[in-house]
PDB file of C-alpha atoms in Angstrom:
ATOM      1  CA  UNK A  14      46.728 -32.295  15.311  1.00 50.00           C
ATOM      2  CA  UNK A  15      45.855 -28.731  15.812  1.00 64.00           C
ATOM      3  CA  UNK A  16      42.912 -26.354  15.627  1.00 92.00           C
ATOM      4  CA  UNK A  17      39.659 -27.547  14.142  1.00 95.00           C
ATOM      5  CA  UNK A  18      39.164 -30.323  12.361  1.00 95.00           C
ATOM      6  CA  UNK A  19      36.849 -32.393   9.987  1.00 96.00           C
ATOM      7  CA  UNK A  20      35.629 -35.509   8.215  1.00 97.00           C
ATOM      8  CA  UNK A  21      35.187 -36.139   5.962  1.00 97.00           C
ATOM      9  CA  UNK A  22      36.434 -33.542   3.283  1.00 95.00           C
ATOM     10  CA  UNK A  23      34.396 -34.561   0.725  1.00 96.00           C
ATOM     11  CA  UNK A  24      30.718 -36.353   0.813  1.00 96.00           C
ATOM     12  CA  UNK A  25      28.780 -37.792  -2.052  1.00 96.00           C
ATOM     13  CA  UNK A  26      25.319 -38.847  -1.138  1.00 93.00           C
ATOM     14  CA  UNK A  27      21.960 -39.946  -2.682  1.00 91.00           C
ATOM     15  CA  UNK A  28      19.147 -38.533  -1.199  1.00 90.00           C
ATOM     16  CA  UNK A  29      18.168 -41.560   0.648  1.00 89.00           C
ATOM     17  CA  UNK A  30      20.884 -42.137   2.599  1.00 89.00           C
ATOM     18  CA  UNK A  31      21.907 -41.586   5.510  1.00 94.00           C
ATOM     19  CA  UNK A  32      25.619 -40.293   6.559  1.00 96.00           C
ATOM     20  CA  UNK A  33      27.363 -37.774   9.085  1.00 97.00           C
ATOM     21  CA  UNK A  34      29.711 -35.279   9.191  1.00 98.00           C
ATOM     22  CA  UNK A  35      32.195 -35.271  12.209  1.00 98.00           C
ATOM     23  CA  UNK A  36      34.032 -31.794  13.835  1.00 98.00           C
ATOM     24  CA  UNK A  37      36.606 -32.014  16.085  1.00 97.00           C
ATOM     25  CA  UNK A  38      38.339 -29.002  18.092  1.00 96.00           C
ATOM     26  CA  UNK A  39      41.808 -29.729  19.833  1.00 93.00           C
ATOM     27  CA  UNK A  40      41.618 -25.776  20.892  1.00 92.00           C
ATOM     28  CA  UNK A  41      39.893 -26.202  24.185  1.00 90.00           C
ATOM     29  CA  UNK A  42      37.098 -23.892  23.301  1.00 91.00           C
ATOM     30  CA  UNK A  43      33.637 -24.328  24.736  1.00 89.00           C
ATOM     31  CA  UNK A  44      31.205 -23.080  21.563  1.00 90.00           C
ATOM     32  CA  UNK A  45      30.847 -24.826  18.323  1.00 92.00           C
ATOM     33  CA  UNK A  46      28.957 -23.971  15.123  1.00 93.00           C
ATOM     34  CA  UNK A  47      27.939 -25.423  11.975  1.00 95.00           C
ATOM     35  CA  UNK A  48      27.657 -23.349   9.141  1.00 95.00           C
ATOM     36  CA  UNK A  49      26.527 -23.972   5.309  1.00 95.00           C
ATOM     37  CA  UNK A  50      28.074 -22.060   2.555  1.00 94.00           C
ATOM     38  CA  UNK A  51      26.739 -21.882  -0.729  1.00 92.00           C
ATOM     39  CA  UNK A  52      27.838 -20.623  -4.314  1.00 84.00           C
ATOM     40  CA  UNK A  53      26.507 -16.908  -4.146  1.00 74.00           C
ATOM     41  CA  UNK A  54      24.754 -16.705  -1.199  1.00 83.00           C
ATOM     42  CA  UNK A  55      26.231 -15.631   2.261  1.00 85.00           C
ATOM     43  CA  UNK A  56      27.577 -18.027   5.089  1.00 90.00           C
ATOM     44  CA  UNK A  57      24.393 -19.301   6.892  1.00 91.00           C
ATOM     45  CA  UNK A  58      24.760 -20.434  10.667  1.00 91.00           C
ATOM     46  CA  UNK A  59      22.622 -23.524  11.161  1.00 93.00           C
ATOM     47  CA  UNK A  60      23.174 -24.442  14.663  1.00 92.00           C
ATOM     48  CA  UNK A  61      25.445 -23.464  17.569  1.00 90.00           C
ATOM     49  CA  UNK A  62      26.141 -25.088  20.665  1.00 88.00           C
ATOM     50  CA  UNK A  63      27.339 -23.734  23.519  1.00 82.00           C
ATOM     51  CA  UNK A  64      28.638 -25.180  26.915  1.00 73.00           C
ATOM     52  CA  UNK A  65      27.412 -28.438  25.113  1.00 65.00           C
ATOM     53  CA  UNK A  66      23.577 -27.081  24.922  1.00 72.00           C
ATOM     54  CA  UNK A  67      21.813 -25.883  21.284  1.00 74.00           C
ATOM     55  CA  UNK A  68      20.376 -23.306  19.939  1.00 71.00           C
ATOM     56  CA  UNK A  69      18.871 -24.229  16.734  1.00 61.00           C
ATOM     57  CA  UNK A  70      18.433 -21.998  13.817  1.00 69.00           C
ATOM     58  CA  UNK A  71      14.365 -22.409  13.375  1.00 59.00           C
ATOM     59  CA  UNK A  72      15.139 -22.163   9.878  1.00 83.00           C
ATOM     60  CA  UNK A  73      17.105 -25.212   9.683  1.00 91.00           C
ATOM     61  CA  UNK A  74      14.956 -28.298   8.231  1.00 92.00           C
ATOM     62  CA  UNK A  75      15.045 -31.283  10.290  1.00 92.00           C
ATOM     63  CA  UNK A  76      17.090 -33.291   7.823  1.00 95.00           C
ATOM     64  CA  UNK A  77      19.975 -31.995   9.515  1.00 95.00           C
ATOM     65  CA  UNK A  78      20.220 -33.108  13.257  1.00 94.00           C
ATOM     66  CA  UNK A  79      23.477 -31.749  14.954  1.00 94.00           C
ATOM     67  CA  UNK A  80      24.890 -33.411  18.176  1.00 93.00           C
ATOM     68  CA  UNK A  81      27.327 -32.475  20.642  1.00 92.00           C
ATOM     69  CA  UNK A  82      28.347 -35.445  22.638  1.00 92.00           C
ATOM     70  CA  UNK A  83      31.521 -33.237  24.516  1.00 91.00           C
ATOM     71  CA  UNK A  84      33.132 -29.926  24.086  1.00 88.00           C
ATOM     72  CA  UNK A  85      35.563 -30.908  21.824  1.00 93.00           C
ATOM     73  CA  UNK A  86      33.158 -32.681  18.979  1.00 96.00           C
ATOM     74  CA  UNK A  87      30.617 -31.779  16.775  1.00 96.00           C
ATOM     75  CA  UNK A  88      28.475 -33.911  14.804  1.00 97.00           C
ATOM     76  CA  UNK A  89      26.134 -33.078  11.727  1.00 97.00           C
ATOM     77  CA  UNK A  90      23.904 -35.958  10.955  1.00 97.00           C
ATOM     78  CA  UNK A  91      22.659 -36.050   7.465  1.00 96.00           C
ATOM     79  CA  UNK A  92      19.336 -37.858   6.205  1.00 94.00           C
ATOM     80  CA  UNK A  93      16.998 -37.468   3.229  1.00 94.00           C
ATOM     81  CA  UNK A  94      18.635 -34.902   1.593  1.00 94.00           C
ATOM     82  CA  UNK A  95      17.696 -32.719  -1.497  1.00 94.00           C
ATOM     83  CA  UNK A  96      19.824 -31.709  -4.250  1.00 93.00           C
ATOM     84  CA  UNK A  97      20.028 -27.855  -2.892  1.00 93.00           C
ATOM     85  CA  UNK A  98      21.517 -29.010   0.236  1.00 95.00           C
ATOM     86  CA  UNK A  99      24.736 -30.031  -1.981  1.00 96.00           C
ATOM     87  CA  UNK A 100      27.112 -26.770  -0.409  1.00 95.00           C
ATOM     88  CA  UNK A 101      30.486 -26.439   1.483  1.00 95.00           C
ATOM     89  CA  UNK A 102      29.977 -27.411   5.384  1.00 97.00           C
ATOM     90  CA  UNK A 103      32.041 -25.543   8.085  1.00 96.00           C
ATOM     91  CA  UNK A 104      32.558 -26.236  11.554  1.00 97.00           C
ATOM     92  CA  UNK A 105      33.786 -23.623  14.101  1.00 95.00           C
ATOM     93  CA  UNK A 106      34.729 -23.303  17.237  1.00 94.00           C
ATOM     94  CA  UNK A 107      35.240 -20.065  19.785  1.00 90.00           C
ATOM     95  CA  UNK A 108      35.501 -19.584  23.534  1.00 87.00           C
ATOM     96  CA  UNK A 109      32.644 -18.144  24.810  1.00 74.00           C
ATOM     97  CA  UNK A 110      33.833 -15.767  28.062  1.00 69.00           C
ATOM     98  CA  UNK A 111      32.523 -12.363  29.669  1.00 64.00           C
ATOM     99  CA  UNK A 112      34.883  -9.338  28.517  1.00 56.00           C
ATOM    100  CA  UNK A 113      36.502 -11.767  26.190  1.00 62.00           C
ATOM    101  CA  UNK A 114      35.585 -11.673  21.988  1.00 61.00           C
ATOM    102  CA  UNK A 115      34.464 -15.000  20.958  1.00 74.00           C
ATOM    103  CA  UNK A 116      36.803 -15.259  17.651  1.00 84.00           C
ATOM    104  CA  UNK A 117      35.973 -18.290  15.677  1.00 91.00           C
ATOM    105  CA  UNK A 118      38.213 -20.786  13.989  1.00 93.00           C
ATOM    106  CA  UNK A 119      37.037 -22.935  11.433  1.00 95.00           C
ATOM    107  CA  UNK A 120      37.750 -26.311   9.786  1.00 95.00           C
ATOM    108  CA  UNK A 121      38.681 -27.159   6.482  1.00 93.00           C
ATOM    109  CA  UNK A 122      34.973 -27.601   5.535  1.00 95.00           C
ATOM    110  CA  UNK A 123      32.766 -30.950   3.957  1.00 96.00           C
ATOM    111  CA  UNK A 124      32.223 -30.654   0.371  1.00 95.00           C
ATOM    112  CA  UNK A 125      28.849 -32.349   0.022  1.00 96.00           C
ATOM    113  CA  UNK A 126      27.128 -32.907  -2.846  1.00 96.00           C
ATOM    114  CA  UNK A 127      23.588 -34.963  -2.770  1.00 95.00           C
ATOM    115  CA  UNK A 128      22.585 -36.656  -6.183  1.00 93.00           C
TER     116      UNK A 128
ATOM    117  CA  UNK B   5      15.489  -8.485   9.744  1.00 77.00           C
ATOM    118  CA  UNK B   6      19.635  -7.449   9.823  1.00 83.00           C
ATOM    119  CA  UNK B   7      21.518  -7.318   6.672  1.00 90.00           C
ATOM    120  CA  UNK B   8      25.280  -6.844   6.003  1.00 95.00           C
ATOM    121  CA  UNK B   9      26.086  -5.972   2.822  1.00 96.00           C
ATOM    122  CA  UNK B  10      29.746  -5.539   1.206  1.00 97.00           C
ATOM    123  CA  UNK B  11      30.724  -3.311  -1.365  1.00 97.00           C
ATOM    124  CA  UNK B  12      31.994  -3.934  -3.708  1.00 96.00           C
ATOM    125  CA  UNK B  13      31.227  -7.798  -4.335  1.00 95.00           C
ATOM    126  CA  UNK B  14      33.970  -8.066  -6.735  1.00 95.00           C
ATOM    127  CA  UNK B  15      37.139  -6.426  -7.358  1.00 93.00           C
ATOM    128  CA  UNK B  16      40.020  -7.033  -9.878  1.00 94.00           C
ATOM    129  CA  UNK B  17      42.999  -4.457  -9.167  1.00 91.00           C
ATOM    130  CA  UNK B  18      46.825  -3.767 -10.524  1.00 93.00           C
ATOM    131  CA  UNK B  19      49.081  -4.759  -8.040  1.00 95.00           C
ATOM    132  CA  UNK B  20      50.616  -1.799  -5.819  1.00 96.00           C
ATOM    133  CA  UNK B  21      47.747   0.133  -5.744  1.00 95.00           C
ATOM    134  CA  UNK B  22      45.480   0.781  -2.959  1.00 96.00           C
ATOM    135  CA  UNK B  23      41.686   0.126  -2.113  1.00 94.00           C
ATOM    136  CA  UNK B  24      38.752  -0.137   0.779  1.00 97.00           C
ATOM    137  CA  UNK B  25      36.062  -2.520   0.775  1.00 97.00           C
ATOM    138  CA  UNK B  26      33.189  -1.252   2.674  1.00 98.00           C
ATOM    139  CA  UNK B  27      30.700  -3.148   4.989  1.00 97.00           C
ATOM    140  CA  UNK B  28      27.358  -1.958   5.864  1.00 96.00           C
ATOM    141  CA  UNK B  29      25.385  -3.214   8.662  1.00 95.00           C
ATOM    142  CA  UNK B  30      21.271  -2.393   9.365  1.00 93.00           C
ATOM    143  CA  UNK B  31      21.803  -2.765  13.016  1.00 88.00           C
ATOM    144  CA  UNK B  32      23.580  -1.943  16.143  1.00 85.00           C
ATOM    145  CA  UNK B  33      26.475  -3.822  16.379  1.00 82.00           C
ATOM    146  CA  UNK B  34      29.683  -3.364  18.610  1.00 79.00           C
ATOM    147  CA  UNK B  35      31.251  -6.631  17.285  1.00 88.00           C
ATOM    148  CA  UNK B  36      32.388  -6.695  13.511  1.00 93.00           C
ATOM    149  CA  UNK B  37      34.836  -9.789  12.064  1.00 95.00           C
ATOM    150  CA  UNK B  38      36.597  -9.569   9.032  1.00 97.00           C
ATOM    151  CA  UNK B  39      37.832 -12.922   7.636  1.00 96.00           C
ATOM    152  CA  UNK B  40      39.504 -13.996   4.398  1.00 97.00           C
ATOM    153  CA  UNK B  41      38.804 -17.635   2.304  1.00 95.00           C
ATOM    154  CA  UNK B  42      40.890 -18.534  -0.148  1.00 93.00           C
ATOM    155  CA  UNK B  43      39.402 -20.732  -2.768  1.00 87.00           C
ATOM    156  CA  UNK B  44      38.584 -24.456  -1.489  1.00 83.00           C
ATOM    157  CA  UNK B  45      40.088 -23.522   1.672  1.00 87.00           C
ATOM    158  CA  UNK B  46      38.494 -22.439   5.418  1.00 89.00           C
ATOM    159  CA  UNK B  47      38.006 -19.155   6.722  1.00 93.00           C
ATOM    160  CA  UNK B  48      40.874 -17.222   8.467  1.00 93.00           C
ATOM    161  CA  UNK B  49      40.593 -14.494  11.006  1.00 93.00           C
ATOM    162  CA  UNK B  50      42.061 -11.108   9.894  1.00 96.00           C
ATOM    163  CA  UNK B  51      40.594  -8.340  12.354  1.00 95.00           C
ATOM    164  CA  UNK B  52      38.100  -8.907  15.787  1.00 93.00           C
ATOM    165  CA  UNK B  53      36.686  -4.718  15.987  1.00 93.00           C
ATOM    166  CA  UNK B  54      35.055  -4.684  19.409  1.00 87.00           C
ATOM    167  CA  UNK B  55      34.556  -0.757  19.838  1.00 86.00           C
ATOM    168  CA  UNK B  56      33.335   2.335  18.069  1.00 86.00           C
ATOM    169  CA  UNK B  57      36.897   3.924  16.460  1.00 88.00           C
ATOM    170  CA  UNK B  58      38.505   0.217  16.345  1.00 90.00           C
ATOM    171  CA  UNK B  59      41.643   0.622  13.890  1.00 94.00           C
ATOM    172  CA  UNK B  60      43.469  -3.040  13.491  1.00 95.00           C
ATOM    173  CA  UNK B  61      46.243  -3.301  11.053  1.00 96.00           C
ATOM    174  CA  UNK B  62      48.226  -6.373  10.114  1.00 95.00           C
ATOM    175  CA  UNK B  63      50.668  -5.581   7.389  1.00 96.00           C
ATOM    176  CA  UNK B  64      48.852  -4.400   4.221  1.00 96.00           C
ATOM    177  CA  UNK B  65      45.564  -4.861   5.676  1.00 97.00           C
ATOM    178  CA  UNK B  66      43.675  -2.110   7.709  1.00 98.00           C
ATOM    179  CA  UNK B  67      40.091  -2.366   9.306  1.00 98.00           C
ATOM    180  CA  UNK B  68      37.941   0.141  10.907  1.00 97.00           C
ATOM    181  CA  UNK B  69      34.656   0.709  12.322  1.00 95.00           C
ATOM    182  CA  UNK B  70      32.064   2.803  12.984  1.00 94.00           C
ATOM    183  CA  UNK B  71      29.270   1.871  14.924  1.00 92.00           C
ATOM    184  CA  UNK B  72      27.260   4.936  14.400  1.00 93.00           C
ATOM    185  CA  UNK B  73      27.727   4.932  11.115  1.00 94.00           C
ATOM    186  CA  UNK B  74      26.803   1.292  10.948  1.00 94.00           C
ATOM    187  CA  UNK B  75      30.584   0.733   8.708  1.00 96.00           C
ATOM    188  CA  UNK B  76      33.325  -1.047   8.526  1.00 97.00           C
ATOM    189  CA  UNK B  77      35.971  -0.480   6.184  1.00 98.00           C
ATOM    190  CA  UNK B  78      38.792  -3.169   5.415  1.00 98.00           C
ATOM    191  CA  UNK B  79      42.022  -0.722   3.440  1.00 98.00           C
ATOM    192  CA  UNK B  80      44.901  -2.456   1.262  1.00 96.00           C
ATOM    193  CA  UNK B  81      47.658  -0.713   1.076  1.00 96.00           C
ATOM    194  CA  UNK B  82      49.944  -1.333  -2.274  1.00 95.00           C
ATOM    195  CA  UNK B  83      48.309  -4.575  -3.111  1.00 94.00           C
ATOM    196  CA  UNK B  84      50.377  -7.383  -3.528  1.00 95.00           C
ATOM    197  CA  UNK B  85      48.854 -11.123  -5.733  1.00 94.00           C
ATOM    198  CA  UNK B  86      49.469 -13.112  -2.380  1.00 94.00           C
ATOM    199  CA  UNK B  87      46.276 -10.788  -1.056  1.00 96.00           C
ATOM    200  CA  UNK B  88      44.159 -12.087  -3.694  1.00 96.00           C
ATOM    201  CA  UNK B  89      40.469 -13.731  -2.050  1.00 96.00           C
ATOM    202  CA  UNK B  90      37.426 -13.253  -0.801  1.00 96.00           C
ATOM    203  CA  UNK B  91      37.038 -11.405   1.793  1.00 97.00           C
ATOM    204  CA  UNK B  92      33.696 -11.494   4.594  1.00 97.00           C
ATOM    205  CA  UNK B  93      33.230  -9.244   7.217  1.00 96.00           C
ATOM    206  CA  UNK B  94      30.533 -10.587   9.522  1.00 95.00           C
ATOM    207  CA  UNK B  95      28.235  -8.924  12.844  1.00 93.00           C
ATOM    208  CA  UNK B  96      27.160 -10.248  15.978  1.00 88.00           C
ATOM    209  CA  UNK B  97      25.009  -7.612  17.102  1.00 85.00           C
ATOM    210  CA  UNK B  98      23.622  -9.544  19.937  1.00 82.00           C
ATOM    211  CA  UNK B  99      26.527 -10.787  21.323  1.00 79.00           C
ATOM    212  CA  UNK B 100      25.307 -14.505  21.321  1.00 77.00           C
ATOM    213  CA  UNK B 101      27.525 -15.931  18.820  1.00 78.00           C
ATOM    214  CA  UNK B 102      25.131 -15.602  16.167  1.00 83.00           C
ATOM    215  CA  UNK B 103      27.096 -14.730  13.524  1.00 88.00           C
ATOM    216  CA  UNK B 104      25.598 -12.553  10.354  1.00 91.00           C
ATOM    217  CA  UNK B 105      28.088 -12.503   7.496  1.00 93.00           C
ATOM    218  CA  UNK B 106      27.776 -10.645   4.507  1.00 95.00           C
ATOM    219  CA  UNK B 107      28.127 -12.488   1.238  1.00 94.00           C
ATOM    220  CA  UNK B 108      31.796 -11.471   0.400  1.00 95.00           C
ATOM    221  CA  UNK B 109      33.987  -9.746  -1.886  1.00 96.00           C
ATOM    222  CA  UNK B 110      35.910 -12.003  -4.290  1.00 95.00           C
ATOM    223  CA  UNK B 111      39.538  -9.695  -4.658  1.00 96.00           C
ATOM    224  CA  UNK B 112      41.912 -10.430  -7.441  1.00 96.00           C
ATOM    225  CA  UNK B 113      45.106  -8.438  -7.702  1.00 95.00           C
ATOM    226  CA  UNK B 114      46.682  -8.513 -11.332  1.00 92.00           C
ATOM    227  CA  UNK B 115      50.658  -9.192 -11.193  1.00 84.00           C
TER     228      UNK B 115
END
């Protein structure tokens, strides 16, 4: 399988539980992103990691706990969540270089939706 | 705090015609991305501009940019229904990856 990847593609979740979402590149890039889209507002980057280390978006609420076990996956861990965090979840991946522009793919996207 | 805006947000055309959606930016930036979604689906890469005067064109679609002026401009050229989506263009104005996209511009073309 090719380019980036993720499961699942769609997430239904009370707001006690507990679940992840799982990214997987097959591009050998070395940068990988989670983003949240919602209806009517712009993409929002939530965290990035890059040669496996994170930089977290301060804004993010801890609910969300990414991790990065390798280069090639990305995990978004999901706990507690509140209705308003129901929104399309993208993955992306680029390779970061000197001289070289770090175009990002992204995956299909995780429909979530917390009840 | 930086703010891309696109203009316009929505846009319903006649097929054949031609039109620019325009993408300001409130700071320095010498990386602009223009990407296309189409409904339930991922974002695709149209254009990487990496330099004051960047022109890119792939088939009906033409981007530009102007850093001074803080503008990118994404043309269509004789629109065609296949075009129809939304369209982002998004800065990275410190060159960490940090993405900033603007909120989009939904584009339906009328057969």
């Amino acid at each position: 399988e090719t380019g980036v990847t993720q499961t699942p593609r769609h997430l239904v979740m009370g707001m006690t539980n507990k679940k992840s979402l799982k990214c997987e590149q097959h591009l050998g890039h070395n940068a990988m992103y989670w983003y949240k889209q919602s209806a009517k507002k712009p993409l929002e980057l939530m965290f990035v990691y890059n040669f496996k280390e994170q930089t977290e978006n301060n804004s993010v609420p801890s609910r969300f706990s990414p991790e990065c076990p390798n280069s090639s996956h990305l995990f978004l861990h999901l706990h507690t969540l509140q209705p308003e965090d129901s929104a399309l979840y993208l993955c992306a991946s680029s390779q970061d270089e000197t001289g070289v522009s770090p175009e990002q793919y992204f995956g299909p996207g995780t429909r979530l939706t917390v009840t | 705090e930086l703010k891309v805006e696109q203009n316009p947000l929505f846009l319903s055309m006649q097929e054949g015609k031609n039109y620019t959606i325009y993408c300001n930016y409130s700071t320095t930036s010498d990386r602009l991305y223009w990407y296309r979604q189409d409904p339930g689906k991922s974002l695709e890469s149209l254009f990487v501009l990496l330099s004051n005067g960047a022109v890119k064109q792939e088939g009906r679609l033409m981007a530009s940019l102007d850093t001074k002026a803080r503008l990118s401009t994404l043309h269509i050229t004789a629109a065609v229904h296949d075009l129809s989506a939304t369209y982002f263009c998004a800065v990275d104005p410190n060159r960490d990856d940090k993405i900033i996209f603007g909120k989009g511009t939904r584009l339906h073309i009328l057969p």
